[in-house]
Amino acid sequence: MHFLFPRGLQRAVLAVACVSALLTGCSSDKKITDAVAPSPLAASVNTPAPPSLDGIALAPPNARAVAVSSAPTAWGGERTDAQATLSDRVVQYDIAATLDPIKHTIAGNEKLTWRNRSNVPVRSIYVHLYLNAFEGSGSTFYTERKTRGFTFRSDVETEDGDWGHIELNSVSQGGAAVPWYFVHPDEGPDTDHTVVRMDLPTAVAPGKSTTLDIGFFNQLPRVVARTGYFGTFHLVGQWFPKIAVLELPGERGATQPRWNAHEMHLHSEFYADFGSYDVKITVPKGYTVGATGEETSPATEKDGQITHRFVQNDVHDFAWTADNRTAPVVEGTYNGAGSPVVTVKVLFPPEYADNAQPALKAAIDSLAYFSQTLGPYPYKTLTVVIPPFNAGEAGGMEYPTFITADSVKDLKPDTTGSYLLDFVTIHEFGHGYFYGILASNEFEEPMLDEGLNQYWDLRMLRERGQAIHPIPLALRKLGMDLKLDVFSIERAGADIREPSDAVGNNSWDRYSSRGYSSVYSRTATTMHDLEERLGKDVTEKAFKAYYKRWKFRHPSIADLRDVLIEVSGKRDVVETVFAQQVYNATRVDDRIEKFTSIEELPQAGTANVNGSWVEETEKQVKKRISALRKEFKKAHPDAAKDSGPFAYRTTVNLRRRGAPMPQELVVKFADGSTEAVPWDNTSRWERFSWVKPVKAISAELDGKRQNFLDFSKIDDSSTIEADRSASTRWSTQIAALAQLILSLVVTL
């Protein structure tokens, strides 16, 4: 492994730098690759950055859910068909990249053209070098793993030789060298090198553009966290110098121009301006290449090297893959109203050939569902990559028009494996809307991407009627089966026992790794419950309006809230849910505390009868009760059990140990009648009582299963007499499974 420092490091400071870089995994016997002479204006790892040249602030390191609505003119205003381009293109990237698949390196040259949307001159710009998250254990990414106990997916260990990085060889503006400095917008460790500030020799005037010429060099890591290599397979993401977003007043809560440039956190993804990409990728002959966008011309060959050119407008990221083991590509098309004809390609290794057609179908089905329920897919391509064996960390990732799916061995229909392949494909495609077209800021408001996407994916699976089958096929042949509803399973990960983080919190300032994983489940569950209160059709209408208004812009949580209020007309409902669950983390726990149904019997005591006080003793009362019972039984020989001459008083005590949530209590009686009453106030407890001729059978809160955030659904219902059917069914299933396991053990 060659540990490569940024080109700005002078050889004279190598010894000092290595001592400093011990925290990042460097040791004194590592070598610097001799490729391009270092720029004299580049920053050393240890060089502190001077103040910016223009005084434009950075987004705060604790930025999170925005509560202030964006201005109608934010990001140039709503995009319509009358405009010449889908997005207000702010940046253009022209990149030439050459892959060395043996060393797993990329030599790149980039022309970055950026337009200043603000009304002030800009002298200092901020650029992401995401790949440096993997240069060593001192990065913010790995520091959060160590100090906070955060984990990432399978949490594959990075071993010697597995590190990767990006280094700047040169940066110039109009021929003048541009100095750069490593900065830490989120107050991360000095050993993090994922953000640089470039101080421009010439200011960019308001409304004007500038072009930077950048030479860079990548060492890809062994596949980890959305990028890297394994064997001949290369997933190339977060690989080029990428300018941060300059937000203006009225955009996502900004009150003055500010740079939104966060470090590469373990749990964060990406946020960038829309623009155009023209990328030339050179690989050895025999490598199959897939990438964001359209391949606009036939590949060219020179000296055994093949150059592919991909172009895509109106996106905010670019990724690609190359492998010489890729099987013949599987293709299909989608032709839906409002969309161009979409060419869908699935790239896969031979060992997962049976994954290709199911992934293709899931992708085309996703194109149809998202286009119909949100808005038409605007691009002409979609590429799906199935990673090879042992490269699972490359799976389940999204880039514009380019996604990676799961890899399932020995795929069989209606199994957990087939469900996961479908779900991951649907989920990563869905990001093309929430992360891609809507371009949410997943650094600061991951709810708007991971959370809303998870929610919409589950809606699609619900519409498909696609359940989860956790019981293996072999056991199902023996009569054991279980179908699990997707939303019911999702709530299990929603951190509903004692929620620690508000749904709207940012991606890195969280109590634990579980806190970030709850972004998915807790958002999906919160939105499920809100949909139940607003109605399915109203919710879908609101999301269509959200997509139409904010596509190719960058909405905030406040902007989502506003659209939901506007379309539903239920301000109180939406604001209450957002206050309790999005801007806060509130437990929901309503339960039936006590349920009784008791005969209203005569009572001993005195009474005024015709002006005289008469006492009826306990003995006399019992005698009268007995006589009335005999009389009733004689008159009604076929009366049902618990029927008699006396009415029943049914009482239900409800208890609330969390946030108020509108509930409906339904009580069923022996004669088939029911009583339904709302519990929609903010009281901590409530008592309901009825006197009826018949005894009650059961009482249930949330019988329509609308409140999935409720901590325990078991205590939502109660019966007068014990109902053992569920426990008997589960006991039988478990006993059968145990018996089968024992029988298998004794035959080994």
XYZ file of C-alpha atoms in Angstrom:
748
model
C 0.000 0.000 0.000
C 1.212 3.482 -0.835
C -0.050 6.094 1.583
C -0.264 9.180 -0.598
C -0.266 12.610 0.949
C -1.944 15.547 -0.764
C 0.313 16.938 -3.467
C 0.681 20.141 -1.464
C 3.037 18.439 1.007
C 6.675 19.245 0.487
C 9.161 16.415 0.805
C 11.064 18.525 3.310
C 8.235 18.159 5.829
C 7.675 14.430 5.245
C 9.177 13.367 8.563
C 7.168 15.901 10.557
C 4.030 15.163 8.594
C 4.286 11.431 9.193
C 4.557 11.975 12.937
C 1.409 14.066 12.757
C -0.229 11.572 10.445
C 0.319 8.585 12.712
C -3.236 9.226 13.784
C -4.318 8.675 10.187
C -2.510 5.382 9.724
C 0.771 6.619 8.225
C 4.097 5.079 9.223
C 7.614 6.183 8.382
C 8.229 3.414 5.863
C 5.353 4.511 3.598
C 6.266 6.131 0.310
C 4.870 9.091 -1.591
C 3.869 8.284 -5.133
C 5.901 10.280 -7.653
C 3.341 11.436 -10.182
C 3.104 15.212 -10.380
C 5.247 17.878 -8.772
C 3.524 19.447 -5.780
C 2.008 22.898 -6.120
C 3.939 25.532 -4.165
C 0.624 27.106 -3.133
C -0.916 23.938 -1.711
C -1.507 23.694 2.022
C 0.362 21.379 4.335
C -1.677 19.145 6.601
C -0.439 21.258 9.501
C -1.028 24.686 7.945
C -3.889 26.506 9.657
C -6.250 28.290 7.288
C -6.231 32.072 7.463
C -9.578 33.908 7.490
C -11.581 33.685 4.281
C -11.023 36.513 1.823
C -14.679 37.580 1.635
C -16.044 36.847 5.104
C -18.874 34.620 3.878
C -19.880 32.361 6.752
C -20.192 28.584 6.901
C -23.321 26.693 7.925
C -23.033 25.953 11.671
C -21.668 22.572 12.753
C -24.889 21.732 14.623
C -27.269 22.670 11.773
C -30.397 20.540 11.745
C -34.120 20.601 10.920
C -35.104 23.956 9.441
C -38.226 25.477 10.985
C -38.446 28.620 8.809
C -40.087 28.347 5.386
C -37.970 29.041 2.313
C -38.826 32.017 0.158
C -40.924 31.367 -2.987
C -37.950 32.605 -5.023
C -35.497 30.213 -3.354
C -33.174 28.510 -5.848
C -34.629 30.649 -8.635
C -38.241 29.739 -7.908
C -40.387 26.812 -8.960
C -39.217 24.970 -12.088
C -41.817 24.768 -14.842
C -42.029 23.481 -18.408
C -41.622 27.056 -19.628
C -37.969 27.079 -18.577
C -35.248 25.940 -20.946
C -33.582 23.582 -18.482
C -34.864 21.255 -15.788
C -32.687 22.886 -13.131
C -31.039 26.238 -12.592
C -27.609 24.915 -13.526
C -25.052 26.376 -11.135
C -21.990 24.283 -11.899
C -20.455 22.383 -14.792
C -17.901 19.594 -14.518
C -15.745 18.505 -17.446
C -13.657 15.590 -16.198
C -11.201 13.208 -17.812
C -10.379 10.169 -15.649
C -8.065 7.206 -16.274
C -8.410 4.060 -14.175
C -5.476 1.828 -13.317
C -7.349 -1.339 -12.247
C -4.184 -2.994 -10.952
C -3.192 -0.225 -8.564
C -6.832 0.887 -8.179
C -5.920 4.499 -8.876
C -7.500 7.238 -10.965
C -5.643 10.106 -12.579
C -8.024 12.967 -13.217
C -8.251 16.415 -14.731
C -11.269 18.583 -14.047
C -12.622 21.870 -15.314
C -15.019 23.167 -12.697
C -17.143 26.101 -13.845
C -19.161 27.713 -11.061
C -21.682 30.572 -11.129
C -22.017 32.990 -8.232
C -25.767 33.250 -7.551
C -25.309 35.746 -4.735
C -25.273 39.557 -4.794
C -21.785 39.764 -3.262
C -18.344 39.028 -4.760
C -16.927 35.625 -3.790
C -13.182 35.174 -3.197
C -13.091 31.988 -1.128
C -14.851 28.808 -2.186
C -15.184 25.453 -0.420
C -14.600 22.099 -2.075
C -15.333 18.581 -0.828
C -12.625 15.912 -1.016
C -14.885 13.129 0.199
C -12.494 10.291 -0.600
C -10.157 11.495 2.157
C -12.642 10.087 4.649
C -10.849 6.794 3.935
C -7.223 7.989 4.086
C -6.730 6.943 7.688
C -8.233 6.473 11.108
C -7.913 10.162 11.926
C -10.664 11.288 9.561
C -13.991 12.490 10.906
C -15.559 9.350 9.410
C -13.353 6.959 11.380
C -13.138 9.169 14.468
C -16.916 9.010 14.898
C -16.684 5.265 14.618
C -14.135 5.129 17.430
C -15.272 7.844 19.806
C -19.036 7.608 19.396
C -19.399 3.894 18.773
C -21.048 4.557 15.418
C -21.150 1.760 12.864
C -21.665 1.625 9.132
C -23.582 -1.287 7.614
C -21.483 -4.453 7.909
C -18.700 -2.416 9.514
C -15.983 -4.130 7.465
C -12.604 -3.501 9.062
C -10.070 -1.487 7.061
C -6.826 -3.427 7.029
C -3.297 -2.543 5.967
C -3.293 -1.618 2.301
C -7.041 -0.900 2.215
C -6.927 2.890 2.669
C -7.826 5.357 -0.035
C -7.678 9.083 -0.624
C -7.845 11.969 -3.074
C -5.037 14.471 -3.514
C -4.960 17.766 -5.339
C -2.062 18.028 -7.773
C -2.821 21.508 -8.995
C -5.543 24.160 -8.947
C -5.566 27.276 -11.120
C -7.943 30.051 -12.104
C -7.271 31.603 -15.505
C -3.707 30.339 -15.359
C -3.056 31.711 -11.859
C -2.293 29.208 -9.116
C -4.959 28.870 -6.426
C -3.874 28.182 -2.836
C -5.992 25.861 -0.733
C -6.291 24.996 2.951
C -7.864 22.121 4.822
C -10.732 23.384 6.982
C -13.057 21.800 9.526
C -16.558 23.308 9.269
C -17.929 20.850 11.836
C -15.032 21.241 14.277
C -13.790 17.766 13.455
C -10.230 16.557 14.070
C -7.321 18.363 12.424
C -6.506 15.051 10.767
C -9.690 15.213 8.672
C -9.017 16.377 5.110
C -12.451 16.135 3.513
C -13.029 19.884 3.006
C -10.668 22.468 1.519
C -11.056 26.197 1.081
C -9.653 27.690 -2.099
C -8.783 31.382 -2.108
C -9.276 32.700 -5.621
C -6.841 35.199 -7.148
C -9.802 36.852 -8.892
C -13.142 37.376 -7.189
C -16.281 35.999 -8.824
C -18.639 38.920 -9.295
C -22.377 38.554 -8.571
C -24.072 36.634 -11.359
C -20.749 35.786 -13.032
C -18.913 32.486 -13.432
C -15.365 31.290 -13.027
C -13.509 28.169 -14.170
C -10.994 26.252 -12.088
C -8.555 23.799 -13.665
C -7.878 21.000 -11.197
C -5.514 18.069 -11.433
C -6.246 15.295 -8.951
C -5.251 11.748 -8.148
C -7.268 9.025 -6.373
C -6.230 5.929 -4.538
C -9.443 3.939 -4.180
C -9.955 2.117 -0.875
C -10.915 -1.508 -0.596
C -14.685 -1.181 -1.070
C -16.153 0.587 1.931
C -19.036 2.953 2.589
C -20.302 3.485 -0.942
C -17.052 3.428 -2.917
C -13.906 1.422 -3.664
C -12.630 -1.761 -5.299
C -12.647 -5.492 -4.783
C -10.604 -7.558 -7.206
C -11.372 -6.227 -10.678
C -14.604 -4.561 -9.569
C -14.534 -0.797 -9.051
C -17.333 1.383 -7.734
C -16.118 4.952 -8.114
C -18.077 7.382 -5.957
C -17.120 10.547 -4.046
C -14.110 10.619 -6.313
C -13.671 14.136 -7.712
C -13.214 17.591 -6.155
C -16.762 18.848 -5.716
C -17.756 22.405 -4.892
C -19.981 23.032 -1.876
C -23.317 24.859 -1.994
C -23.561 28.609 -1.518
C -26.985 29.142 0.069
C -28.682 32.529 -0.167
C -31.109 34.354 2.151
C -34.491 32.665 2.095
C -33.023 29.242 1.252
C -33.256 26.548 3.933
C -33.330 29.073 6.765
C -30.340 31.153 5.609
C -30.517 34.868 6.425
C -27.315 35.811 4.584
C -25.073 34.075 2.044
C -23.403 31.039 3.608
C -21.439 28.042 2.429
C -22.960 24.677 3.250
C -19.827 22.540 3.387
C -19.845 19.792 5.989
C -17.141 17.233 6.611
C -17.614 13.644 5.507
C -19.311 12.132 8.557
C -19.835 8.429 9.055
C -23.599 8.762 8.747
C -23.912 11.596 6.258
C -24.169 11.607 2.528
C -24.113 14.447 0.061
C -25.523 17.840 -0.880
C -24.576 19.751 -3.998
C -25.718 22.191 -6.657
C -27.414 21.048 -9.843
C -25.375 21.264 -12.978
C -23.968 19.449 -15.994
C -21.443 16.633 -16.181
C -19.315 15.714 -19.187
C -17.049 12.862 -18.110
C -14.525 10.846 -20.137
C -13.555 7.549 -18.500
C -10.563 5.591 -19.785
C -10.152 1.920 -18.822
C -8.247 -1.057 -20.209
C -9.886 -2.959 -23.029
C -12.212 -5.673 -21.749
C -13.676 -3.601 -18.901
C -17.398 -2.882 -18.873
C -18.203 0.655 -17.744
C -21.498 1.938 -16.361
C -22.054 5.495 -15.193
C -24.384 8.360 -14.482
C -26.009 9.679 -17.634
C -25.912 8.739 -21.300
C -22.960 7.414 -23.247
C -23.147 10.001 -26.004
C -20.806 8.515 -28.590
C -19.113 5.226 -29.416
C -16.152 4.380 -27.216
C -12.730 5.026 -28.732
C -9.655 2.793 -28.463
C -5.995 3.757 -28.244
C -3.059 1.620 -27.148
C -5.309 -0.984 -25.563
C -7.224 1.674 -23.607
C -10.918 2.385 -24.161
C -12.400 5.828 -23.510
C -16.120 6.199 -22.782
C -17.892 9.557 -22.653
C -20.932 10.069 -20.409
C -22.978 13.268 -20.327
C -25.820 14.223 -18.010
C -27.424 17.574 -17.310
C -29.514 18.639 -14.324
C -27.956 16.328 -11.751
C -25.748 17.051 -8.742
C -23.407 14.057 -8.611
C -21.669 11.519 -10.817
C -20.480 7.961 -10.160
C -19.336 5.020 -12.261
C -18.253 1.401 -12.214
C -15.763 -0.689 -14.157
C -15.143 -4.429 -14.094
C -13.742 -6.992 -16.511
C -15.920 -9.764 -15.045
C -19.269 -8.180 -15.912
C -21.638 -10.614 -17.640
C -23.559 -9.552 -20.768
C -25.691 -6.586 -19.759
C -29.445 -7.109 -19.290
C -31.586 -4.275 -20.650
C -35.190 -3.113 -20.595
C -37.158 0.069 -21.186
C -39.728 2.184 -19.409
C -42.144 4.340 -21.382
C -44.444 6.324 -19.096
C -46.528 9.446 -19.455
C -44.454 12.600 -19.096
C -41.124 10.753 -19.164
C -38.742 10.139 -22.032
C -38.197 6.514 -23.035
C -35.899 5.264 -20.275
C -33.235 2.674 -21.049
C -32.669 0.496 -17.993
C -29.456 -1.533 -17.756
C -28.433 -4.097 -15.160
C -24.710 -4.790 -14.764
C -23.894 -7.954 -12.814
C -21.139 -10.550 -12.251
C -21.626 -14.155 -13.431
C -22.145 -15.491 -9.890
C -25.303 -13.404 -9.521
C -26.841 -13.986 -12.932
C -30.173 -14.975 -11.349
C -30.378 -11.505 -9.741
C -30.439 -9.586 -13.017
C -34.017 -10.053 -14.230
C -35.636 -9.535 -10.805
C -33.580 -6.352 -10.342
C -34.613 -5.168 -13.808
C -38.285 -5.770 -13.021
C -38.040 -3.996 -9.659
C -36.342 -1.030 -11.330
C -38.976 -0.717 -14.061
C -41.782 -1.146 -11.532
C -40.182 1.612 -9.451
C -40.027 3.915 -12.452
C -43.764 3.424 -12.921
C -44.741 3.822 -9.255
C -42.661 6.906 -8.481
C -43.606 8.542 -11.776
C -47.296 8.007 -11.074
C -47.322 8.932 -7.384
C -44.766 11.775 -7.323
C -43.963 12.981 -10.828
C -42.541 11.760 -14.141
C -38.943 10.514 -14.193
C -37.061 13.122 -16.235
C -33.946 11.254 -17.399
C -33.309 8.853 -20.278
C -31.228 6.259 -18.451
C -31.111 4.159 -15.310
C -28.184 1.853 -14.569
C -28.424 -0.812 -11.859
C -25.219 -2.461 -10.613
C -25.198 -5.756 -8.708
C -21.882 -5.972 -6.820
C -19.837 -9.173 -6.935
C -19.333 -11.595 -4.088
C -17.375 -10.065 -1.187
C -18.140 -6.495 -2.265
C -21.346 -6.067 -0.298
C -20.291 -2.633 0.990
C -20.733 -1.394 -2.585
C -24.366 -2.458 -2.589
C -27.339 -0.323 -1.706
C -26.099 3.040 -2.943
C -27.637 5.796 -5.017
C -26.344 8.312 -7.510
C -28.316 10.182 -10.182
C -29.486 7.673 -12.844
C -27.051 5.134 -11.336
C -27.695 2.816 -8.378
C -26.232 -0.296 -6.821
C -28.550 -3.068 -5.632
C -28.105 -6.050 -3.344
C -26.470 -9.380 -4.234
C -28.415 -12.512 -3.285
C -27.018 -16.017 -3.533
C -29.276 -18.768 -4.953
C -32.232 -16.445 -5.395
C -35.668 -18.005 -4.881
C -39.081 -16.319 -5.198
C -40.997 -15.295 -2.064
C -37.997 -15.569 0.223
C -36.233 -13.071 2.434
C -33.512 -12.861 -0.221
C -35.943 -11.996 -3.008
C -37.603 -9.414 -0.795
C -34.259 -7.789 0.003
C -33.234 -7.647 -3.657
C -36.549 -6.003 -4.556
C -36.474 -3.648 -1.598
C -32.891 -2.473 -2.063
C -33.475 -1.871 -5.778
C -36.674 0.062 -5.059
C -35.042 1.980 -2.214
C -31.994 3.062 -4.192
C -34.142 4.054 -7.148
C -36.372 6.079 -4.813
C -33.327 8.081 -3.773
C -33.260 9.294 -7.358
C -36.286 11.373 -6.373
C -35.678 12.416 -2.770
C -31.867 12.712 -2.893
C -31.628 13.261 -6.641
C -34.409 15.365 -8.140
C -35.557 17.024 -4.902
C -31.924 17.289 -3.802
C -32.497 17.344 -0.062
C -29.606 18.179 2.258
C -28.921 14.807 3.831
C -26.125 16.229 5.960
C -28.516 18.382 7.942
C -31.965 16.901 7.252
C -31.610 13.190 6.469
C -35.321 12.743 7.144
C -36.056 14.339 3.766
C -34.026 11.730 1.909
C -33.519 8.467 3.765
C -36.682 8.873 5.816
C -39.181 9.984 3.173
C -37.693 7.551 0.686
C -38.120 4.658 3.105
C -41.724 5.710 3.657
C -42.503 5.920 -0.055
C -40.758 2.589 -0.744
C -42.938 0.871 1.844
C -46.029 2.431 0.275
C -44.976 0.879 -3.024
C -44.454 -2.527 -1.427
C -47.830 -2.189 0.291
C -49.467 -1.403 -3.050
C -47.695 -4.406 -4.556
C -49.081 -6.596 -1.777
C -45.518 -7.688 -1.112
C -45.094 -9.165 2.351
C -41.984 -10.497 4.081
C -41.625 -14.297 4.374
C -39.069 -14.907 7.166
C -39.662 -18.678 7.362
C -37.240 -20.645 5.109
C -38.718 -22.560 2.169
C -37.801 -25.910 3.720
C -39.886 -25.160 6.802
C -42.758 -23.784 4.762
C -43.069 -27.158 3.066
C -43.813 -28.536 6.530
C -46.727 -26.150 6.960
C -44.956 -23.341 8.758
C -45.327 -19.902 7.219
C -45.501 -16.328 8.330
C -46.267 -13.200 6.282
C -45.228 -9.922 7.807
C -46.659 -6.552 6.816
C -43.916 -4.124 5.792
C -45.065 -1.183 7.928
C -45.612 -3.432 10.947
C -42.021 -4.646 10.670
C -40.672 -1.149 10.040
C -41.974 0.133 13.376
C -39.717 -2.378 15.142
C -36.736 -0.210 14.224
C -38.415 3.131 14.904
C -36.889 3.673 18.364
C -40.337 3.900 19.894
C -39.525 2.673 23.405
C -37.536 5.751 24.417
C -36.801 7.859 21.344
C -33.486 9.659 21.694
C -33.302 11.777 18.553
C -35.861 13.918 16.794
C -36.566 12.739 13.267
C -35.337 16.098 11.969
C -31.909 15.966 13.620
C -28.842 16.092 11.418
C -26.981 12.955 10.441
C -23.989 13.167 12.757
C -25.136 14.713 16.050
C -27.035 11.707 17.347
C -27.161 9.644 20.498
C -26.020 6.434 18.822
C -25.821 4.531 15.554
C -29.299 3.294 16.291
C -30.334 6.918 16.379
C -29.328 7.297 12.747
C -30.886 4.032 11.648
C -34.104 5.306 13.172
C -34.099 8.088 10.549
C -35.369 5.430 8.164
C -37.839 3.619 10.368
C -38.993 6.448 12.596
C -39.648 8.762 9.640
C -41.515 6.030 7.768
C -43.582 5.232 10.861
C -44.288 8.892 11.622
C -45.388 9.520 8.049
C -47.509 6.343 8.094
C -49.366 7.648 11.138
C -49.736 11.109 9.615
C -51.098 9.552 6.420
C -53.711 7.716 8.468
C -54.867 11.046 9.884
C -54.792 12.958 6.593
C -56.038 10.150 4.355
C -54.193 8.185 1.669
C -55.436 10.242 -1.283
C -54.764 13.573 0.420
C -51.256 12.464 1.384
C -50.453 11.420 -2.159
C -51.838 14.687 -3.495
C -49.625 16.584 -1.037
C -46.497 14.687 -2.086
C -47.227 15.340 -5.736
C -47.471 19.029 -4.898
C -44.219 18.819 -2.885
C -42.439 17.228 -5.835
C -43.843 19.704 -8.348
C -42.946 22.746 -6.256
C -39.498 21.676 -5.092
C -38.061 19.474 -7.864
C -34.584 20.624 -8.927
C -34.408 22.865 -5.879
C -33.447 22.056 -2.288
C -36.458 21.951 0.073
C -36.204 22.012 3.840
C -38.295 20.196 6.420
C -40.252 23.423 6.904
C -41.089 23.437 3.185
C -42.412 19.873 3.386
C -44.489 20.834 6.424
C -45.962 23.825 4.588
C -47.063 21.758 1.580
C -48.695 19.135 3.809
C -50.635 21.868 5.634
C -51.646 23.639 2.445
C -52.910 20.560 0.616
C -54.567 18.813 3.581
C -56.054 21.905 5.187
C -55.285 20.300 8.566
C -52.780 22.718 10.078
C -53.282 21.534 13.659
C -52.687 17.901 12.755
C -49.542 18.520 10.708
C -48.019 21.039 13.107
C -48.662 18.778 16.093
C -46.960 15.796 14.454
C -43.986 17.906 13.363
C -43.677 19.490 16.809
C -43.810 16.122 18.588
C -41.831 13.881 16.255
C -39.862 15.908 13.677
C -38.555 18.804 15.766
C -38.649 16.724 18.934
C -38.539 13.076 19.984
C -41.660 12.163 21.917
C -42.798 8.758 23.110
C -46.324 7.631 22.277
C -47.820 5.113 24.694
C -51.589 4.851 25.127
C -53.038 1.763 26.731
C -56.112 0.141 28.209
C -55.350 0.175 31.901
C -58.514 -1.503 33.177
C -61.518 -3.155 31.548
C -64.523 -4.494 33.474
C -68.092 -5.487 32.687
C -70.071 -6.183 35.867
C -73.749 -6.774 36.559
C -75.660 -3.891 38.094
C -77.182 -5.847 41.039
C -79.620 -4.618 43.709
C -77.843 -3.326 46.821
C -78.657 -3.668 50.503
C -79.736 -0.535 52.377
C -82.757 1.621 53.156
C -85.237 3.394 50.913
C -88.244 5.653 51.414
C -91.303 3.690 50.323
C -94.622 5.528 50.478
C -93.312 7.871 53.153
C -91.786 5.167 55.316
C -88.149 4.081 55.505
C -87.754 0.400 54.699
C -84.567 -1.568 55.018
C -83.622 -4.458 52.725
C -80.945 -6.605 54.316
C -78.080 -8.313 52.516
C -79.820 -11.646 52.963
C -83.050 -10.332 51.489
C -81.168 -8.855 48.502
C -79.479 -12.160 47.733
C -82.810 -13.931 47.915
C -84.395 -11.436 45.511
C -81.474 -11.748 43.075
C -81.767 -15.531 43.088
C -85.528 -15.399 42.477
C -85.130 -12.986 39.561
C -82.457 -15.193 37.997
C -84.694 -18.282 38.171
C -87.580 -16.342 36.710
C -85.417 -15.086 33.830
C -84.020 -18.535 33.073
C -87.519 -20.028 32.996
C -88.680 -17.334 30.615
C -85.519 -17.529 28.423
C -84.338 -21.164 28.408
C -82.067 -20.591 25.374
C -80.508 -17.360 26.587
C -76.820 -16.908 25.927
C -74.235 -17.241 28.658
C -74.015 -14.154 30.891
C -77.547 -13.079 29.919
C -79.873 -12.371 32.800
C -82.351 -10.006 34.403
C -79.717 -7.433 35.276
C -77.907 -4.873 33.140
C -74.092 -4.713 32.952
C -71.943 -1.705 33.702
C -68.933 -1.746 31.397
C -66.020 0.510 32.315
C -62.774 1.157 30.445
C -59.922 3.126 31.999
C -57.376 4.504 29.492
C -53.886 5.652 30.428
C -51.461 7.870 28.505
C -47.717 7.749 29.144
C -46.574 9.800 26.176
C -47.578 12.427 23.656
C -51.287 12.936 22.966
C -52.428 10.984 19.925
C -56.021 10.889 18.667
C -57.404 7.442 19.407
C -60.683 5.616 18.983
C -61.907 3.183 21.613
C -64.208 0.428 20.395
C -66.028 -1.842 22.867
C -67.831 -4.946 21.611
C -70.735 -6.565 23.452
C -72.171 -10.061 23.603
C -75.177 -9.196 21.446
C -72.964 -8.021 18.578
C -73.399 -4.324 19.309
C -70.470 -1.917 19.660
C -69.718 1.416 21.267
C -67.084 3.626 19.615
C -65.843 6.823 21.279
C -62.947 9.161 20.418
C -60.147 9.943 22.829
C -58.796 13.054 21.179
C -57.955 15.374 24.051
C -54.650 15.859 25.830
C -55.645 14.252 29.135
C -53.295 11.735 30.732
C -56.166 9.374 31.454
C -59.813 8.885 30.565
C -62.685 6.744 31.806
C -65.606 5.588 29.677
C -68.643 3.741 31.033
C -71.854 2.215 29.648
C -74.828 0.421 31.202
C -76.262 -2.079 28.724
C -78.436 -5.218 28.928
C -75.477 -7.373 27.844
C -71.940 -7.991 28.953
C -68.952 -6.583 27.089
C -66.589 -8.937 25.288
C -63.621 -6.807 24.266
C -62.182 -3.289 24.234
C -59.658 -2.025 21.720
C -57.735 1.163 21.025
C -56.560 1.866 17.473
C -58.444 -1.014 15.913
C -57.706 0.402 12.463
C -53.955 0.232 13.162
C -53.305 3.909 12.528
C -50.862 4.687 15.327
C -47.690 2.694 14.724
C -45.579 5.029 16.849
C -47.437 3.719 19.918
C -44.828 1.867 21.948
C -46.856 -1.274 22.639
C -49.759 -2.517 20.569
C -50.295 -5.463 22.907
C -51.844 -3.289 25.621
C -54.147 -1.591 23.108
C -56.710 -4.345 23.507
C -58.262 -6.367 26.267
C -60.904 -9.087 26.622
C -63.135 -9.942 29.554
C -62.238 -13.591 29.186
C -58.722 -14.716 28.285
C -58.172 -15.280 24.553
C -55.406 -17.824 24.106
C -55.741 -18.340 20.343
C -52.713 -16.224 19.432
C -50.443 -17.738 22.080
C -51.623 -21.226 21.157
C -50.872 -20.610 17.475
C -47.381 -19.293 18.196
C -46.668 -22.056 20.715
C -47.620 -24.653 18.113
C -45.373 -23.062 15.467
C -42.430 -22.782 17.862
C -42.913 -26.332 19.139
C -42.984 -27.648 15.583
C -39.807 -25.747 14.748
C -38.072 -27.039 17.887
C -39.135 -30.599 17.097
C -37.783 -30.287 13.558
C -34.446 -28.913 14.787
C -34.111 -31.754 17.296
C -34.901 -34.341 14.650
C -32.233 -32.853 12.377
C -29.680 -32.851 15.186
C -30.112 -36.534 15.966
C -29.631 -37.472 12.293
C -26.257 -35.720 11.967
